[in-house]
Coordinates of C-alpha atoms in Angstrom, one line a residue:
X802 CA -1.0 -1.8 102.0
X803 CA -0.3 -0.6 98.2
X804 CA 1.7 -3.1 96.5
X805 CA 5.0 -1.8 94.1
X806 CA 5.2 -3.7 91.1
X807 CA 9.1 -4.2 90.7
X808 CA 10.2 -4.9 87.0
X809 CA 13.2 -6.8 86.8
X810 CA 16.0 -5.5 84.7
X811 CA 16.1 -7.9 81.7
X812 CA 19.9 -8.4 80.0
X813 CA 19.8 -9.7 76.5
X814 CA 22.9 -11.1 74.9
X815 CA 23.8 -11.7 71.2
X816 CA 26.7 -12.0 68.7
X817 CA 28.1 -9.4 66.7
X818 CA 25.7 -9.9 63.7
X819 CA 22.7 -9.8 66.1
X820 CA 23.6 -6.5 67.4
X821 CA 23.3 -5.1 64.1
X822 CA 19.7 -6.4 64.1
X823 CA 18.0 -4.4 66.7
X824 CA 17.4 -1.6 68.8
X825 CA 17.6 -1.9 72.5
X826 CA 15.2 0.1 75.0
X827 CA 16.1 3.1 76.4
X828 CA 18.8 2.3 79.8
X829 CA 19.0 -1.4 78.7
X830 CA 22.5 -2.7 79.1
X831 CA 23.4 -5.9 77.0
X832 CA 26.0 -8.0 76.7
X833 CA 28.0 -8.1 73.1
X834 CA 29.1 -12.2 73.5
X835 CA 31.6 -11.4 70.3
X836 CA 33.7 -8.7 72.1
X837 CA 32.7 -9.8 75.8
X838 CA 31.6 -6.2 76.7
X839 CA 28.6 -4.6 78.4
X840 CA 26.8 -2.3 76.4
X841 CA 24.3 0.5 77.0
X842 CA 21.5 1.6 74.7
X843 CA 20.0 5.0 74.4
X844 CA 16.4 3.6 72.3
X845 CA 18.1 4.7 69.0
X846 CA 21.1 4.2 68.1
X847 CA 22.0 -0.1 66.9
X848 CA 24.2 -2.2 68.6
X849 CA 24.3 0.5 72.1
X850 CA 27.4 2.2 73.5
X851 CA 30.3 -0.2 74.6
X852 CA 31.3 0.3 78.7
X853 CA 35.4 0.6 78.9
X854 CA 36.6 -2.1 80.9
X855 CA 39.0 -1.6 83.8
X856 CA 42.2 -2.2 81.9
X857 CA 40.9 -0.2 79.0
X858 CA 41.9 -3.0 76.3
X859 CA 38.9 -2.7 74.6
X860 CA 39.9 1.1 74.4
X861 CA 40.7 1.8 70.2
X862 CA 43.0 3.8 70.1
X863 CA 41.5 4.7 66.6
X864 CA 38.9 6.3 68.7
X865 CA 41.3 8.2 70.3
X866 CA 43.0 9.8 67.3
X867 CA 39.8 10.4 65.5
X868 CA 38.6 12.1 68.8
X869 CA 42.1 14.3 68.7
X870 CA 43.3 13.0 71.6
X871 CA 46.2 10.6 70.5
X872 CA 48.4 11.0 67.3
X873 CA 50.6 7.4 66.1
X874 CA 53.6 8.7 67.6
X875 CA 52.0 9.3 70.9
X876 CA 52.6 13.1 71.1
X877 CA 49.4 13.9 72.1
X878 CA 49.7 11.6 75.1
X879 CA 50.0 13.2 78.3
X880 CA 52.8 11.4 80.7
X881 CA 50.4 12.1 84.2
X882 CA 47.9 10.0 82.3
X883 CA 50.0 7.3 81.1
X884 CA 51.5 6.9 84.7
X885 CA 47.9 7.4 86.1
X886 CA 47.1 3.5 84.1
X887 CA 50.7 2.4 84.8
X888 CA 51.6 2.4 81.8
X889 CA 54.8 4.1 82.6
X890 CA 56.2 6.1 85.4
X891 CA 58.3 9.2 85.7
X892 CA 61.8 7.6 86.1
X893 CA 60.8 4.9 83.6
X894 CA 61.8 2.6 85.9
X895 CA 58.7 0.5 85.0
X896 CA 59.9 0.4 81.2
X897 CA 62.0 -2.4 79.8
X898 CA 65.0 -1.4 76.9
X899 CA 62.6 -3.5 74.4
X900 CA 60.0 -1.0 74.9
X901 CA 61.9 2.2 74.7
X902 CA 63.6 0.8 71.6
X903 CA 60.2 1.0 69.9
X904 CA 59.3 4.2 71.1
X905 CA 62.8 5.6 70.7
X906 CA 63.3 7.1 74.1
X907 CA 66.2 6.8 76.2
X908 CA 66.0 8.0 80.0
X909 CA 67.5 11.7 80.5
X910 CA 71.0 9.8 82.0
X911 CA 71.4 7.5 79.3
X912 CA 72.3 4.6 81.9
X913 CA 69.7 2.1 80.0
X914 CA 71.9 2.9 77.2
X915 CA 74.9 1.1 76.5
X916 CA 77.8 1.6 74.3
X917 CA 77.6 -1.9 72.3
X918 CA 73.9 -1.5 72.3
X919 CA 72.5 -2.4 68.6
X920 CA 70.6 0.5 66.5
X921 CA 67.2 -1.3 67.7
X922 CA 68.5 -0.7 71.3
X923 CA 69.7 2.8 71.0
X924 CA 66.4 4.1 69.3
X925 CA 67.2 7.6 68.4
X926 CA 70.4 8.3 70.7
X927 CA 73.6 8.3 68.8
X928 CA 76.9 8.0 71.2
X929 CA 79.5 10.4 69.7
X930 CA 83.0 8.8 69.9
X931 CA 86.4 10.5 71.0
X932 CA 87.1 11.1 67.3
X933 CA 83.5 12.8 66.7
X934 CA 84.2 14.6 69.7
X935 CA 88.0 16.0 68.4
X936 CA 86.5 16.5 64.6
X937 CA 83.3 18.4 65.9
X938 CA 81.4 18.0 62.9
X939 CA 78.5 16.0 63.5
X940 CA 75.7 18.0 65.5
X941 CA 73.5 15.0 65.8
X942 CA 75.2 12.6 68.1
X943 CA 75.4 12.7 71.9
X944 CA 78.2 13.1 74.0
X945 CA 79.4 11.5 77.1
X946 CA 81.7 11.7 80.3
X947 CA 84.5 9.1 78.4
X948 CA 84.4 11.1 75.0
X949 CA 85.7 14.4 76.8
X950 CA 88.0 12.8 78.8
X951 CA 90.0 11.0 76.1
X952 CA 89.5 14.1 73.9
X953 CA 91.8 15.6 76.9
X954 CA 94.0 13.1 77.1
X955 CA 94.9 13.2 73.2
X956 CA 95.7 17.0 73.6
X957 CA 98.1 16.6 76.2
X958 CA 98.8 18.9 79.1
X959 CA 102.3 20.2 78.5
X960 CA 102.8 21.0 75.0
X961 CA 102.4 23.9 73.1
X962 CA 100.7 23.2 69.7
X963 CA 101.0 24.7 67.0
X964 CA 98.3 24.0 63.8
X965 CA 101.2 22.2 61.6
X966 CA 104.0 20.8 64.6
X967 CA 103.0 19.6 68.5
X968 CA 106.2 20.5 70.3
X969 CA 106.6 18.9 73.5
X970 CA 109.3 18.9 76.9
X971 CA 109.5 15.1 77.4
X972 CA 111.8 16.1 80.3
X973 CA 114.0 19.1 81.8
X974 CA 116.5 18.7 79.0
X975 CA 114.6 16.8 76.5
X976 CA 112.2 18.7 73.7
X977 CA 110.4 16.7 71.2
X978 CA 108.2 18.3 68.0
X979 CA 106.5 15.4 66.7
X980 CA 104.0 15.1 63.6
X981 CA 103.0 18.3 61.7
X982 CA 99.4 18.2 59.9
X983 CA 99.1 18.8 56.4
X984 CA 96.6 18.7 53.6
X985 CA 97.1 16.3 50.7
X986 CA 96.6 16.5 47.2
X987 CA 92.9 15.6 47.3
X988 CA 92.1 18.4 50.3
X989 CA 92.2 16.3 53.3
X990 CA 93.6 16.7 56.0
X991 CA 96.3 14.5 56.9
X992 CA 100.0 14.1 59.1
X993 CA 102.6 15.1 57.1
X994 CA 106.5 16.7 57.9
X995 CA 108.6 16.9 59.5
X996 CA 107.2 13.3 61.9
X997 CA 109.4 13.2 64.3
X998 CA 112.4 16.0 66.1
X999 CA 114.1 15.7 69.0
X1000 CA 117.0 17.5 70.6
X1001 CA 118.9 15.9 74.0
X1002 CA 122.0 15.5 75.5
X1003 CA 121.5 12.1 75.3
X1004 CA 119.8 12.0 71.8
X1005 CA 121.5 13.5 68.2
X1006 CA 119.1 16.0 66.8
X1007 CA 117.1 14.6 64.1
X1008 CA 113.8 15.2 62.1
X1009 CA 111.8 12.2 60.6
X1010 CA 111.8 12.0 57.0
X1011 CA 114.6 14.4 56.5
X1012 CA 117.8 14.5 58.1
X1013 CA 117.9 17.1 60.4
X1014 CA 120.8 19.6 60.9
X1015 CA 122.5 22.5 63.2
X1016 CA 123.4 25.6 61.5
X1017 CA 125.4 28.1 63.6
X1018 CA 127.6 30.9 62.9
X1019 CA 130.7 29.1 64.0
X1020 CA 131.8 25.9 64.7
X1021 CA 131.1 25.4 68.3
X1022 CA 128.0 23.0 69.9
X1023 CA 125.5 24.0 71.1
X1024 CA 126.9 24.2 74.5
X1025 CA 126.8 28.0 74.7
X1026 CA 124.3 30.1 76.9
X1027 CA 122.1 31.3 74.1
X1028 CA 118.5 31.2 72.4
X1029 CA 118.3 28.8 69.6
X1030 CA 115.7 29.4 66.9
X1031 CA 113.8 26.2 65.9
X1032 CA 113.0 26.5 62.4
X1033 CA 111.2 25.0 59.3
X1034 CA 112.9 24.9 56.5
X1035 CA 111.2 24.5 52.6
X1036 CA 112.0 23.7 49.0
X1037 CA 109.7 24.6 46.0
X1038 CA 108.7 20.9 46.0
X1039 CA 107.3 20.8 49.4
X1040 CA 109.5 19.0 51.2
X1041 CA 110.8 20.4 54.7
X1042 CA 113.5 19.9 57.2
X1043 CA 114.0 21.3 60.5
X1044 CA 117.0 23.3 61.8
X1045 CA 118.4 24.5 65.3
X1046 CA 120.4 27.6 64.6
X1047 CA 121.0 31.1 66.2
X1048 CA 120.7 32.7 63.1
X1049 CA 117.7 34.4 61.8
X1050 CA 115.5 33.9 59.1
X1051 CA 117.0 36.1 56.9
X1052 CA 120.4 35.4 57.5
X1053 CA 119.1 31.7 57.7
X1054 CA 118.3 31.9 53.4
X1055 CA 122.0 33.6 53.1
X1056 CA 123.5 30.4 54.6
X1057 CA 125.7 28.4 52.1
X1058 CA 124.4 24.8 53.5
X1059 CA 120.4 26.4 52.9
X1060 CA 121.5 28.0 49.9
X1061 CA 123.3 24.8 48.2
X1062 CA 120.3 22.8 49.0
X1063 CA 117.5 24.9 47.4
X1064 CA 115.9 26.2 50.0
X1065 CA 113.7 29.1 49.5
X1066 CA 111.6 29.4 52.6
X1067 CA 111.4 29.1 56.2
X1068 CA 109.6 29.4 59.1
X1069 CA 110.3 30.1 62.9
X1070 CA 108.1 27.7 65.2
X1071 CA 110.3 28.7 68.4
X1072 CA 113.0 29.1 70.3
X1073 CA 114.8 28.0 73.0
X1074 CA 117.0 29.4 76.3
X1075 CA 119.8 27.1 76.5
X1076 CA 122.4 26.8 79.3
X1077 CA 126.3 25.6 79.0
X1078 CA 125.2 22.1 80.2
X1079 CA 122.6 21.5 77.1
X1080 CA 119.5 22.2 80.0
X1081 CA 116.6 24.1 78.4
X1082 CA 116.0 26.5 80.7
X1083 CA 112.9 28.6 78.9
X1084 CA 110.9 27.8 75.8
X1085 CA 108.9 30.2 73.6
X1086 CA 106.5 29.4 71.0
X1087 CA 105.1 31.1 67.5
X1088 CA 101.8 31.0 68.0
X1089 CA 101.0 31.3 63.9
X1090 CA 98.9 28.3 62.5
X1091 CA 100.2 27.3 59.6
X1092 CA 100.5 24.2 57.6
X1093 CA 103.0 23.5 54.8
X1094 CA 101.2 22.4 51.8
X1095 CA 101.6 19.5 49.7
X1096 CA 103.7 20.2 46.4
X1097 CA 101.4 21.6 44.1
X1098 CA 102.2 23.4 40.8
X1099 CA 99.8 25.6 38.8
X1100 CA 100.8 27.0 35.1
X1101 CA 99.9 30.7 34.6
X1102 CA 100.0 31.4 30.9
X1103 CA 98.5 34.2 28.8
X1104 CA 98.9 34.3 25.3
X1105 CA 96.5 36.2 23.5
X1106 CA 95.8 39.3 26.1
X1107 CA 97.1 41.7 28.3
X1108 CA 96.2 43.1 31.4
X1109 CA 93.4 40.5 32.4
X1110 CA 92.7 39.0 35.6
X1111 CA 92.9 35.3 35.7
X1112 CA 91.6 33.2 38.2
X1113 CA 93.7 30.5 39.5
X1114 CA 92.5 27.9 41.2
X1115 CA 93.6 26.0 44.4
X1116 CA 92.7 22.7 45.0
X1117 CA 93.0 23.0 48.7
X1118 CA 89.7 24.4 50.2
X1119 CA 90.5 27.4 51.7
X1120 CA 88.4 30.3 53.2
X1121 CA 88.3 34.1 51.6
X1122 CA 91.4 35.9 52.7
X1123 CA 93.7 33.2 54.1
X1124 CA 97.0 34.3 53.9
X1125 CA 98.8 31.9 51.2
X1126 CA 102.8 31.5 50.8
X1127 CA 103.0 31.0 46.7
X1128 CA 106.5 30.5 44.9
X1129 CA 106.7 32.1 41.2
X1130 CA 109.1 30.0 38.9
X1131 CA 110.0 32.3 35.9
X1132 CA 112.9 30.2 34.6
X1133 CA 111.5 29.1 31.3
X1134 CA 111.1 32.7 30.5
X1135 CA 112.9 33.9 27.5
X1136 CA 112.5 37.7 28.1
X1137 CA 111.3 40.1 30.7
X1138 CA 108.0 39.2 32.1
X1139 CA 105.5 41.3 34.8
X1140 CA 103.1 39.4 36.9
X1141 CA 100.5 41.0 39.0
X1142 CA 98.7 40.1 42.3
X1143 CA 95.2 41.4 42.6
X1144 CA 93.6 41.8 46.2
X1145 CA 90.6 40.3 46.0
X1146 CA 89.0 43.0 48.2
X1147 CA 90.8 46.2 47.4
X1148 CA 92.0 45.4 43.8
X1149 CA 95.3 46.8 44.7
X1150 CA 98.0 45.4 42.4
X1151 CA 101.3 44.2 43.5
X1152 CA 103.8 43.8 40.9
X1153 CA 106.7 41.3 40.1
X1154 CA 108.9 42.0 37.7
X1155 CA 111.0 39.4 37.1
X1156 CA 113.4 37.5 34.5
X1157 CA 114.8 34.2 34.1
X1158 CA 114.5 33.7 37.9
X1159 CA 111.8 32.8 41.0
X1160 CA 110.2 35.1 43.6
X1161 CA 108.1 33.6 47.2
X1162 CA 105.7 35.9 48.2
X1163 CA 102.0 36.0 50.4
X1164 CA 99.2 36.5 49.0
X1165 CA 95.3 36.1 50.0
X1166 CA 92.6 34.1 48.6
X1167 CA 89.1 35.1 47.7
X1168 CA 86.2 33.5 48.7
X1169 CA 86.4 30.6 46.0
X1170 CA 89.3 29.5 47.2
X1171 CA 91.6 31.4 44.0
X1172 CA 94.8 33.7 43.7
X1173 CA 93.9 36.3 41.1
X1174 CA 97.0 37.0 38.7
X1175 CA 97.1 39.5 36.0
X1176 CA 100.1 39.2 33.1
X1177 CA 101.0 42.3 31.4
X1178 CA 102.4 40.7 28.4
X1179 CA 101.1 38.6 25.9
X1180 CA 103.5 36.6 24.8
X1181 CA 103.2 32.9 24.6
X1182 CA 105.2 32.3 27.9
X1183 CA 104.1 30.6 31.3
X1184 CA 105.0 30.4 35.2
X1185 CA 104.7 28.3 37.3
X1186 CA 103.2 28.7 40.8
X1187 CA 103.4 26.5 43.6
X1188 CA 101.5 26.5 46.9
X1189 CA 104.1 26.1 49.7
X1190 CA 101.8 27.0 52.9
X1191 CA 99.1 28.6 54.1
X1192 CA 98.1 30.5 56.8
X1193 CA 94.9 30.1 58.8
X1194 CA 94.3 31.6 61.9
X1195 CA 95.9 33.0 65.1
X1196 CA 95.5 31.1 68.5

């Protein structure tokens, strides 16, 4: 019977600083005492090739992202093998708020994400609020269920808006216009006139910071099957009132009361279908937007040339050709004196010829926000222009 010599497998074991001493034998596994792992030598190569434990935490993970395989942020780490050492799983379920604050991740419904969370908790996710939601400017936030819903609620469901007034039927015989918008002297935008109208049988009619008034052809109420216009009514200064009449704009302006006061525009926002008992029975809105500006003079002056274009500038930002209601005061004029309009497209020229008085006329901007104006005379005069609204878009 031939005999097998059997060589037993001999483990070594050493410290760190032994390792870097020697060589082991070809297939010899050791054991690195300093880091408590196994290690395999190949004959050449000092201190062997560590074995990964079952847990991997001897795994660097600078091995990894020399090796390409992992970056810092963990982009290069595929989920399947994260769940596959339970690291994580699908649903996240498995992942506390701590953890996906320092990874910045939030799960796709957002429910491990609350509203009073800190910045820590939220990571990267930014809750817009009802008021982002309403301004739409910020692109960067996210939105949920509650933002939409009080965004709704703030419209209202049975009003008609227009850009400058919110008019309202608070109840079969009850209208209401409340707040118009406005922008103020530093180009925000801001509530402004008239704040408050309402007509009623039980109520007086009535507009916020003005007194409201009814202006009819004759002396009767308003108890008369009839439309009633609603209309806005301007001075040069930028204040507004509101009147009820069933007059027209233009024979509106001819009225003694609008004339006495010094008002020199107006605008319709609607009208009305009233019955003998007061009842509204139909309302109609102008669907214009438009927004009364704040009071806002500009001096025009030329005194050394003729026939030059001058830009003049608004200090409300608007876009290229919005449509812009300007009031010309020539009254400290001493002779005859032409002002021009220019297009800023076309170039085509309208012009006022005026002495000693006032014209309100449209206009459009250009694209820097500026009403170009050309003088024909030289003479060491000015005008004054004032910005009494402005006309965006149409619904």
């Amino acid at each position: 019977m031939n005999l097998k010599t059997t060589t037993a497998l001999q483990l070594r074991r050493g410290d760190e600083k032994e390792y870097t001493s020697f060589t082991g034998l070809e297939g010899e596994i050791t054991y690195d005492a300093t880091k408590k792992t196994i290690v395999c030598h190949d004959g050449k190569t000092l201190s062997g090739f560590p074995l990964l434990k079952e847990n991997l935490e001897n795994l660097d993970i600078d091995i990894l992202q020399d090796r390409g395989i992992l970056t810092t942020d963990l982009k290069k780490l595929d989920i399947d093998i994260l769940k596959g050492r339970g690291v994580l799983t699908r649903d996240l379920d498995n992942v506390d708020i701590d953890t996906l604050a320092l990874l910045g991740v939030a799960k796709n419904d957002l429910s491990n994400v609350v509203k009073t969370a800190s910045t820590e908790e939220l990571g990267l996710i930014k809750i817009a609020t009802p008021s982002d939601v309403f301004n739409g400017v910020d692109d960067s936030k996210a939105i949920t269920a509650n933002s939409v819903k009080r965004l709704i609620e703030n419209l209202g469901d049975d009003s008609n808006v227009s850009f400058g007034l919110k008019i309202s039927r608070a109840s079969e015989k009850t209208f209401s216009i409340s707040k118009g918008r406005c922008r103020n002297s530093n180009g925000t935008a801001n509530l402004y006139l008239p704040e408050n109208i309402t007509k009623s049988i039980e109520m007086d009619f009535s507009a916020g910071m003005f007194q409201g008034c009814v202006i009819k052809n004759s002396e009767d109420k308003l108890t008369v099957e009839n439309w009633y216009n609603i209309v806005i009514i301007g001075k040069a200064d930028g204040s507004s009132d509101i009147v009820l009449t069933d007059l027209d704009e233009e024979q509106l302006l001819k009225n003694e009361d609008i004339v006495l006061n010094n008002f020199i525009h107006t605008r319709t926002l609607g009208s009305i279908y009233m019955d003998k008992f007061d009842n509204i029975l139909e309302f109609r809105m102008v669907r214009d937007k438009f927004i009364f500006a704040s009071p806002q003079s500009i001096i025009v002056r030329n005194s050394t040339k003729t026939d030059e274009v001058i830009p003049v500038d608004i200090d409300i930002p608007l876009k290229k050709d919005t449509e812009v209601l300007v009031h010309f005061d020539f009254n400290r004029t001493t002779h005859t004196d032409t002002l021009v309009i220019v297009s800023p497209e076309t170039d085509h020229q309208m012009p006022i010829l005026h002495k000693n008085g006032y014209i309100t006329m449209r206009c459009y901007t250009n694209s820097k926000s500026q009403i170009l104006v050309k003088r024909t005379s030289a003479v060491d005069t000015y005008i004054k222009m004032t910005i009494l609204e402005f006309i965006e878009d149409t619904f």
